[in-house]
C-alpha cells in the first residue's frame, strides 16, 4: 500500500513557499526544467514567467488563458476560454492559434 504522503520522498522540502504576490486569480504553474515557472493570472488575461527569487515577467496577454502545457519543442500551449481556442506561444511571445 502506498504511503499516505509520498511528498517527502520526492521533494527537497514539503514547506509551502510564497514565490510572488500581487496577482488576482492564478492558475498553473507549469515548471520548466531550466528553473522557472509559467503561470496565468486568469482575471487579468496574462501569462507570466517566474524565476524563483526574481520578479514575475509578463510573457504575453491572453484571451482567458488557462490549462498550460508544453509542446514537443518546449513552447507553451494554453487553452484560451474567451477566444474558444487552443493556442501556442511562439518563441517571440506571440499567441498562435492551433
Coordinates of C-alpha atoms in Angstrom, one line a residue:
X1 CA 0.0 0.0 0.0
X2 CA 1.3 3.5 -0.9
X3 CA 2.2 5.9 1.9
X4 CA -0.4 8.5 2.8
X5 CA 2.1 11.3 1.9
X6 CA 4.9 10.5 -0.6
X7 CA 5.9 14.1 -1.0
X8 CA 8.9 13.9 1.5
X9 CA 10.3 11.2 -0.8
X10 CA 10.3 13.3 -3.9
X11 CA 10.6 16.9 -2.8
X12 CA 13.6 18.7 -1.1
X13 CA 11.1 20.4 1.3
X14 CA 7.4 20.0 1.9
X15 CA 7.1 23.5 3.3
X16 CA 5.0 25.8 1.2
X17 CA 6.8 28.9 -0.1
X18 CA 5.3 32.1 -1.5
X19 CA 7.1 33.0 -4.7
X20 CA 5.2 36.1 -5.7
X21 CA 2.2 38.3 -4.8
X22 CA 0.1 41.0 -6.5
X23 CA -2.0 38.7 -8.8
X24 CA -5.8 38.3 -8.9
X25 CA -6.5 34.7 -9.7
X26 CA -3.6 32.5 -10.7
X27 CA -3.6 29.0 -12.3
X28 CA -0.8 26.7 -13.1
X29 CA 2.0 26.5 -12.5
X30 CA 3.9 24.9 -15.3
X31 CA 7.5 24.1 -14.3
X32 CA 10.3 24.4 -16.9
X33 CA 13.4 22.3 -16.5
X34 CA 15.6 25.4 -16.9
X35 CA 14.4 26.6 -13.5
X36 CA 11.4 28.8 -13.9
X37 CA 7.6 28.6 -13.9
X38 CA 4.9 29.7 -16.3
X39 CA 1.5 30.6 -14.8
X40 CA -1.5 32.6 -15.8
X41 CA -3.5 35.2 -14.0
X42 CA -6.9 34.4 -15.4
X43 CA -8.6 37.6 -14.3
X44 CA -6.0 39.9 -16.0
X45 CA -5.6 37.7 -19.1
X46 CA -1.8 37.4 -18.5
X47 CA 0.8 34.7 -18.9
X48 CA 3.8 35.2 -16.7
X49 CA 7.2 33.6 -16.3
X50 CA 8.6 33.4 -12.8
X51 CA 12.2 32.5 -11.8
X52 CA 12.3 31.9 -8.1
X53 CA 13.9 34.9 -6.3
X54 CA 13.1 37.3 -9.2
X55 CA 10.1 39.4 -10.1
X56 CA 7.5 37.7 -12.4
X57 CA 7.8 38.8 -16.1
X58 CA 4.7 39.2 -18.3
X59 CA 5.2 36.9 -21.3
X60 CA 2.0 37.9 -23.2
X61 CA -1.6 38.9 -22.8
X62 CA -4.1 36.0 -23.4
X63 CA -7.8 35.7 -24.2
X64 CA -8.7 33.9 -20.9
X65 CA -5.6 31.7 -20.9
X66 CA -5.6 28.7 -18.6
X67 CA -4.6 25.0 -18.8
X68 CA -0.9 25.3 -19.8
X69 CA 1.4 22.6 -21.0
X70 CA 4.4 22.3 -23.4
X71 CA 4.5 21.0 -26.9
X72 CA 7.3 18.8 -28.2
X73 CA 9.5 21.8 -28.9
X74 CA 9.1 23.2 -25.4
X75 CA 6.7 26.0 -26.4
X76 CA 3.8 26.9 -24.0
X77 CA 0.4 25.6 -25.2
X78 CA -2.7 27.0 -23.4
X79 CA -6.4 26.9 -23.6
X80 CA -7.9 30.4 -24.2
X81 CA -11.5 30.2 -23.0
X82 CA -12.6 33.7 -24.0
X83 CA -11.3 33.0 -27.6
X84 CA -12.6 29.4 -27.6
X85 CA -9.3 28.1 -28.9
X86 CA -6.1 26.3 -28.0
X87 CA -3.0 28.4 -28.7
X88 CA 0.8 28.2 -28.6
X89 CA 3.1 30.9 -27.5
X90 CA 5.8 31.4 -30.1
X91 CA 9.5 32.0 -29.2
X92 CA 9.0 35.8 -29.5
X93 CA 6.0 35.7 -27.2
X94 CA 3.2 36.0 -29.7
X95 CA 0.0 33.9 -29.5
X96 CA -0.5 31.5 -32.4
X97 CA -3.9 29.7 -32.6
X98 CA -3.7 26.0 -33.1

